[in-house]
Amino acid sequence: EADIYQTPRYLVIGTGKKITLECSQTMGHDKMYWYQQDPGMELHLIHYSYGVNSTEKGDLSSESTVSRIRTEHFPLTLESARPSHTSQYLCASRAGGLGNEQYFGPGTRLTVT
Amino acid sequence: QKEVEQDPGPLSVPEGAIVSLNCTYSNSAFQYFMWYRQYSRKGPELLMYTYSSGNKEDGRFTAQVDKSSKYISLFIRDSQPSDSATYLCAGGRGSNYKLTFGKGTLLTVNP
């Protein structure tokens, strides 16, 4: 079983609030990813990181921001939540090099009212 | 055109059936392909990982890649109710490992 954790698992919050979704992994993986997944739709990559102090935007534009100050921690922040941010957010990590599995966390289901 | 197309189903089969799940892709640069299984309210877990054209077998699961027609398949033999989940195909390229996913196919195996 993958050692990648996300908190909270479920979050219902009002419009305009600042939120941070936590993601941690204990496998020492350099590469970490955030995906957004709506029901019946593809996973879309919104952010990724190749190591400490390295972050890049993914293929899907997102108003969220990320930071990577420690190898094991890759939090995602929304400064002002809106109903359009309602979605499931999945964090993933993998070791470098081809052939290494990408592990996913259990996800955070965010609802903005 | 989406880079990875997958029939979302839903697909319902009786226990013991052989299941065929399929995806097509348009990006010739994809070097590797994956199948993930996602149970409800959980994160995806990797089932199969293939680099080249051909078949790869793991227990009841067989992944097939045909790069000439840009077609990937997952076969499940002797399907079980515990196989009921959404199956996601994905293609990727480069060591940066940015995966492109299909929408997923919802499979239900009825006892």
PDB file of N, CA and C in Angstrom, chain A residues 9-10 31 33 35 37 40-43 45 48 50 57 59 88 90 94 97-107 109, chain B residues 2-4 8 31-32 34 36 38 41-46 49 51 88 93-104:
ATOM      1  N   ARG A   9     -10.009  14.597   4.003  1.00  0.00           N
ATOM      2  CA  ARG A   9     -10.587  13.752   2.957  1.00  0.00           C
ATOM      3  C   ARG A   9     -11.812  14.425   2.343  1.00  0.00           C
ATOM      4  N   TYR A  10     -12.549  15.139   3.161  1.00  0.00           N
ATOM      5  CA  TYR A  10     -13.741  15.848   2.699  1.00  0.00           C
ATOM      6  C   TYR A  10     -13.737  17.240   3.319  1.00  0.00           C
ATOM      7  N   LYS A  31       9.370  13.339  -7.254  1.00  0.00           N
ATOM      8  CA  LYS A  31       8.311  13.890  -8.127  1.00  0.00           C
ATOM      9  C   LYS A  31       6.946  13.778  -7.442  1.00  0.00           C
ATOM     10  N   TYR A  33       2.689  15.335  -7.729  1.00  0.00           N
ATOM     11  CA  TYR A  33       1.701  15.841  -8.691  1.00  0.00           C
ATOM     12  C   TYR A  33       0.382  16.132  -7.982  1.00  0.00           C
ATOM     13  N   TYR A  35      -3.677  16.432  -9.207  1.00  0.00           N
ATOM     14  CA  TYR A  35      -4.656  16.273 -10.265  1.00  0.00           C
ATOM     15  C   TYR A  35      -6.015  16.743  -9.767  1.00  0.00           C
ATOM     16  N   GLN A  37     -10.115  16.001 -10.511  1.00  0.00           N
ATOM     17  CA  GLN A  37     -10.979  15.008 -11.150  1.00  0.00           C
ATOM     18  C   GLN A  37     -12.428  15.330 -10.843  1.00  0.00           C
ATOM     19  N   GLY A  40     -17.011  11.545 -13.788  1.00  0.00           N
ATOM     20  CA  GLY A  40     -17.141  11.161 -15.184  1.00  0.00           C
ATOM     21  C   GLY A  40     -16.147  11.829 -16.124  1.00  0.00           C
ATOM     22  N   MET A  41     -15.187  12.515 -15.553  1.00  0.00           N
ATOM     23  CA  MET A  41     -14.219  13.231 -16.400  1.00  0.00           C
ATOM     24  C   MET A  41     -12.806  12.733 -16.136  1.00  0.00           C
ATOM     25  N   GLU A  42     -11.894  13.136 -17.036  1.00  0.00           N
ATOM     26  CA  GLU A  42     -10.511  12.714 -16.896  1.00  0.00           C
ATOM     27  C   GLU A  42      -9.840  13.341 -15.677  1.00  0.00           C
ATOM     28  N   LEU A  43      -8.777  12.696 -15.223  1.00  0.00           N
ATOM     29  CA  LEU A  43      -7.887  13.367 -14.278  1.00  0.00           C
ATOM     30  C   LEU A  43      -7.105  14.414 -15.065  1.00  0.00           C
ATOM     31  N   LEU A  45      -3.967  17.148 -14.813  1.00  0.00           N
ATOM     32  CA  LEU A  45      -2.798  17.585 -14.042  1.00  0.00           C
ATOM     33  C   LEU A  45      -2.847  19.099 -13.875  1.00  0.00           C
ATOM     34  N   TYR A  48       2.808  20.209 -10.736  1.00  0.00           N
ATOM     35  CA  TYR A  48       3.756  19.137 -10.463  1.00  0.00           C
ATOM     36  C   TYR A  48       5.067  19.714  -9.958  1.00  0.00           C
ATOM     37  N   TYR A  50       9.348  18.529  -9.321  1.00  0.00           N
ATOM     38  CA  TYR A  50      10.401  17.544  -9.528  1.00  0.00           C
ATOM     39  C   TYR A  50      11.343  17.453  -8.335  1.00  0.00           C
ATOM     40  N   LYS A  57       3.228  24.561 -13.378  1.00  0.00           N
ATOM     41  CA  LYS A  57       1.796  24.421 -13.655  1.00  0.00           C
ATOM     42  C   LYS A  57       1.580  23.263 -14.619  1.00  0.00           C
ATOM     43  N   ASP A  59      -1.278  20.876 -17.132  1.00  0.00           N
ATOM     44  CA  ASP A  59      -1.970  21.099 -18.403  1.00  0.00           C
ATOM     45  C   ASP A  59      -3.278  21.850 -18.231  1.00  0.00           C
ATOM     46  N   GLN A  88     -12.785  16.884  -6.953  1.00  0.00           N
ATOM     47  CA  GLN A  88     -11.907  16.006  -6.182  1.00  0.00           C
ATOM     48  C   GLN A  88     -10.471  16.326  -6.579  1.00  0.00           C
ATOM     49  N   LEU A  90      -6.564  15.048  -6.288  1.00  0.00           N
ATOM     50  CA  LEU A  90      -5.745  13.868  -6.031  1.00  0.00           C
ATOM     51  C   LEU A  90      -4.273  14.232  -6.078  1.00  0.00           C
ATOM     52  N   ARG A  94       6.066   9.816  -7.258  1.00  0.00           N
ATOM     53  CA  ARG A  94       6.814   8.692  -7.805  1.00  0.00           C
ATOM     54  C   ARG A  94       8.295   8.960  -7.660  1.00  0.00           C
ATOM     55  N   GLY A  97      13.017   8.331 -12.790  1.00  0.00           N
ATOM     56  CA  GLY A  97      13.388   7.285 -13.734  1.00  0.00           C
ATOM     57  C   GLY A  97      12.179   6.559 -14.282  1.00  0.00           C
ATOM     58  N   LEU A  98      12.329   6.041 -15.506  1.00  0.00           N
ATOM     59  CA  LEU A  98      11.238   5.279 -16.118  1.00  0.00           C
ATOM     60  C   LEU A  98      11.023   3.979 -15.369  1.00  0.00           C
ATOM     61  N   GLY A  99       9.810   3.488 -15.429  1.00  0.00           N
ATOM     62  CA  GLY A  99       9.516   2.203 -14.826  1.00  0.00           C
ATOM     63  C   GLY A  99       9.086   2.270 -13.383  1.00  0.00           C
ATOM     64  N   ASN A 100       9.054   3.464 -12.812  1.00  0.00           N
ATOM     65  CA  ASN A 100       8.637   3.574 -11.418  1.00  0.00           C
ATOM     66  C   ASN A 100       7.178   3.989 -11.334  1.00  0.00           C
ATOM     67  N   GLU A 101       6.452   3.305 -10.453  1.00  0.00           N
ATOM     68  CA  GLU A 101       5.019   3.513 -10.346  1.00  0.00           C
ATOM     69  C   GLU A 101       4.693   4.881  -9.762  1.00  0.00           C
ATOM     70  N   GLN A 102       3.636   5.475 -10.268  1.00  0.00           N
ATOM     71  CA  GLN A 102       3.100   6.705  -9.694  1.00  0.00           C
ATOM     72  C   GLN A 102       2.004   6.309  -8.713  1.00  0.00           C
ATOM     73  N   TYR A 103       2.190   6.661  -7.451  1.00  0.00           N
ATOM     74  CA  TYR A 103       1.232   6.325  -6.401  1.00  0.00           C
ATOM     75  C   TYR A 103       0.304   7.503  -6.157  1.00  0.00           C
ATOM     76  N   PHE A 104      -0.964   7.197  -5.968  1.00  0.00           N
ATOM     77  CA  PHE A 104      -1.951   8.229  -5.692  1.00  0.00           C
ATOM     78  C   PHE A 104      -2.370   8.191  -4.227  1.00  0.00           C
ATOM     79  N   GLY A 105      -2.684   9.359  -3.692  1.00  0.00           N
ATOM     80  CA  GLY A 105      -3.321   9.440  -2.397  1.00  0.00           C
ATOM     81  C   GLY A 105      -4.816   9.185  -2.524  1.00  0.00           C
ATOM     82  N   PRO A 106      -5.536   9.177  -1.409  1.00  0.00           N
ATOM     83  CA  PRO A 106      -6.969   8.860  -1.440  1.00  0.00           C
ATOM     84  C   PRO A 106      -7.840  10.000  -1.944  1.00  0.00           C
ATOM     85  N   GLY A 107      -7.277  11.205  -2.043  1.00  0.00           N
ATOM     86  CA  GLY A 107      -8.040  12.318  -2.575  1.00  0.00           C
ATOM     87  C   GLY A 107      -8.704  13.180  -1.504  1.00  0.00           C
ATOM     88  N   ARG A 109     -12.119  15.546  -1.373  1.00  0.00           N
ATOM     89  CA  ARG A 109     -13.329  15.973  -2.079  1.00  0.00           C
ATOM     90  C   ARG A 109     -13.730  17.335  -1.514  1.00  0.00           C
TER      91      ARG A 109
ATOM     92  N   LYS B   2      -9.185  14.818 -28.123  1.00  0.00           N
ATOM     93  CA  LYS B   2      -8.526  14.489 -26.870  1.00  0.00           C
ATOM     94  C   LYS B   2      -7.382  13.525 -27.142  1.00  0.00           C
ATOM     95  N   GLU B   3      -6.319  13.652 -26.360  1.00  0.00           N
ATOM     96  CA  GLU B   3      -5.152  12.789 -26.558  1.00  0.00           C
ATOM     97  C   GLU B   3      -5.447  11.341 -26.231  1.00  0.00           C
ATOM     98  N   VAL B   4      -6.322  11.101 -25.264  1.00  0.00           N
ATOM     99  CA  VAL B   4      -6.695   9.737 -24.895  1.00  0.00           C
ATOM    100  C   VAL B   4      -8.217   9.668 -24.832  1.00  0.00           C
ATOM    101  N   PRO B   8     -16.747   5.695 -21.657  1.00  0.00           N
ATOM    102  CA  PRO B   8     -17.017   5.742 -20.214  1.00  0.00           C
ATOM    103  C   PRO B   8     -17.957   4.662 -19.709  1.00  0.00           C
ATOM    104  N   GLN B  31       5.267   7.067 -24.857  1.00  0.00           N
ATOM    105  CA  GLN B  31       6.245   5.983 -24.780  1.00  0.00           C
ATOM    106  C   GLN B  31       5.749   4.833 -23.906  1.00  0.00           C
ATOM    107  N   TYR B  32       4.854   5.116 -22.992  1.00  0.00           N
ATOM    108  CA  TYR B  32       4.406   4.076 -22.086  1.00  0.00           C
ATOM    109  C   TYR B  32       2.928   4.298 -21.776  1.00  0.00           C
ATOM    110  N   MET B  34      -0.471   3.023 -19.170  1.00  0.00           N
ATOM    111  CA  MET B  34      -0.866   2.425 -17.910  1.00  0.00           C
ATOM    112  C   MET B  34      -2.356   2.186 -17.840  1.00  0.00           C
ATOM    113  N   TYR B  36      -5.058   2.052 -14.661  1.00  0.00           N
ATOM    114  CA  TYR B  36      -5.301   2.243 -13.239  1.00  0.00           C
ATOM    115  C   TYR B  36      -6.717   1.777 -12.909  1.00  0.00           C
ATOM    116  N   GLN B  38      -9.748   2.435 -10.069  1.00  0.00           N
ATOM    117  CA  GLN B  38     -10.156   3.387  -9.038  1.00  0.00           C
ATOM    118  C   GLN B  38     -11.486   2.953  -8.439  1.00  0.00           C
ATOM    119  N   ARG B  41     -14.562   6.673  -4.201  1.00  0.00           N
ATOM    120  CA  ARG B  41     -14.044   7.461  -3.082  1.00  0.00           C
ATOM    121  C   ARG B  41     -12.599   7.138  -2.736  1.00  0.00           C
ATOM    122  N   LYS B  42     -11.863   6.528  -3.680  1.00  0.00           N
ATOM    123  CA  LYS B  42     -10.458   6.209  -3.436  1.00  0.00           C
ATOM    124  C   LYS B  42      -9.592   6.791  -4.553  1.00  0.00           C
ATOM    125  N   GLY B  43      -8.280   6.837  -4.321  1.00  0.00           N
ATOM    126  CA  GLY B  43      -7.365   7.234  -5.380  1.00  0.00           C
ATOM    127  C   GLY B  43      -7.092   6.078  -6.321  1.00  0.00           C
ATOM    128  N   PRO B  44      -6.673   6.375  -7.553  1.00  0.00           N
ATOM    129  CA  PRO B  44      -6.360   5.310  -8.514  1.00  0.00           C
ATOM    130  C   PRO B  44      -5.167   4.475  -8.038  1.00  0.00           C
ATOM    131  N   GLU B  45      -5.175   3.183  -8.387  1.00  0.00           N
ATOM    132  CA  GLU B  45      -4.034   2.313  -8.114  1.00  0.00           C
ATOM    133  C   GLU B  45      -3.602   1.662  -9.424  1.00  0.00           C
ATOM    134  N   LEU B  46      -2.288   1.543  -9.611  1.00  0.00           N
ATOM    135  CA  LEU B  46      -1.751   1.040 -10.860  1.00  0.00           C
ATOM    136  C   LEU B  46      -1.999  -0.465 -11.000  1.00  0.00           C
ATOM    137  N   TYR B  49       1.479  -1.679 -16.518  1.00  0.00           N
ATOM    138  CA  TYR B  49       2.380  -0.641 -17.027  1.00  0.00           C
ATOM    139  C   TYR B  49       3.124  -1.274 -18.207  1.00  0.00           C
ATOM    140  N   TYR B  51       5.535  -0.615 -21.910  1.00  0.00           N
ATOM    141  CA  TYR B  51       6.359   0.299 -22.691  1.00  0.00           C
ATOM    142  C   TYR B  51       6.126   0.155 -24.181  1.00  0.00           C
ATOM    143  N   LEU B  88      -9.063   3.341 -15.597  1.00  0.00           N
ATOM    144  CA  LEU B  88      -8.519   4.499 -16.295  1.00  0.00           C
ATOM    145  C   LEU B  88      -7.312   4.074 -17.117  1.00  0.00           C
ATOM    146  N   ARG B  93       4.994  10.231 -21.546  1.00  0.00           N
ATOM    147  CA  ARG B  93       6.228  10.342 -22.307  1.00  0.00           C
ATOM    148  C   ARG B  93       7.284  11.021 -21.457  1.00  0.00           C
ATOM    149  N   GLY B  94       8.520  10.629 -21.668  1.00  0.00           N
ATOM    150  CA  GLY B  94       9.622  11.287 -21.002  1.00  0.00           C
ATOM    151  C   GLY B  94       9.748  10.903 -19.537  1.00  0.00           C
ATOM    152  N   SER B  95      10.922  11.221 -18.999  1.00  0.00           N
ATOM    153  CA  SER B  95      11.174  10.874 -17.605  1.00  0.00           C
ATOM    154  C   SER B  95      10.419  11.790 -16.652  1.00  0.00           C
ATOM    155  N   ASN B  96       9.875  12.903 -17.175  1.00  0.00           N
ATOM    156  CA  ASN B  96       9.088  13.788 -16.304  1.00  0.00           C
ATOM    157  C   ASN B  96       7.733  13.199 -15.967  1.00  0.00           C
ATOM    158  N   TYR B  97       7.329  12.189 -16.756  1.00  0.00           N
ATOM    159  CA  TYR B  97       6.199  11.355 -16.358  1.00  0.00           C
ATOM    160  C   TYR B  97       4.912  12.132 -16.215  1.00  0.00           C
ATOM    161  N   LYS B  98       4.625  12.974 -17.185  1.00  0.00           N
ATOM    162  CA  LYS B  98       3.334  13.637 -17.177  1.00  0.00           C
ATOM    163  C   LYS B  98       2.352  12.740 -17.905  1.00  0.00           C
ATOM    164  N   LEU B  99       1.412  12.182 -17.152  1.00  0.00           N
ATOM    165  CA  LEU B  99       0.450  11.252 -17.720  1.00  0.00           C
ATOM    166  C   LEU B  99      -0.777  11.979 -18.246  1.00  0.00           C
ATOM    167  N   THR B 100      -1.330  11.467 -19.337  1.00  0.00           N
ATOM    168  CA  THR B 100      -2.601  11.946 -19.870  1.00  0.00           C
ATOM    169  C   THR B 100      -3.603  10.803 -19.723  1.00  0.00           C
ATOM    170  N   PHE B 101      -4.693  11.074 -19.030  1.00  0.00           N
ATOM    171  CA  PHE B 101      -5.660  10.043 -18.696  1.00  0.00           C
ATOM    172  C   PHE B 101      -6.884  10.099 -19.605  1.00  0.00           C
ATOM    173  N   GLY B 102      -7.505   8.934 -19.800  1.00  0.00           N
ATOM    174  CA  GLY B 102      -8.834   8.868 -20.382  1.00  0.00           C
ATOM    175  C   GLY B 102      -9.866   9.142 -19.291  1.00  0.00           C
ATOM    176  N   LYS B 103     -11.131   9.182 -19.682  1.00  0.00           N
ATOM    177  CA  LYS B 103     -12.200   9.506 -18.734  1.00  0.00           C
ATOM    178  C   LYS B 103     -12.475   8.374 -17.753  1.00  0.00           C
ATOM    179  N   GLY B 104     -12.077   7.159 -18.109  1.00  0.00           N
ATOM    180  CA  GLY B 104     -12.372   6.022 -17.265  1.00  0.00           C
ATOM    181  C   GLY B 104     -13.630   5.300 -17.698  1.00  0.00           C
TER     182      GLY B 104
END
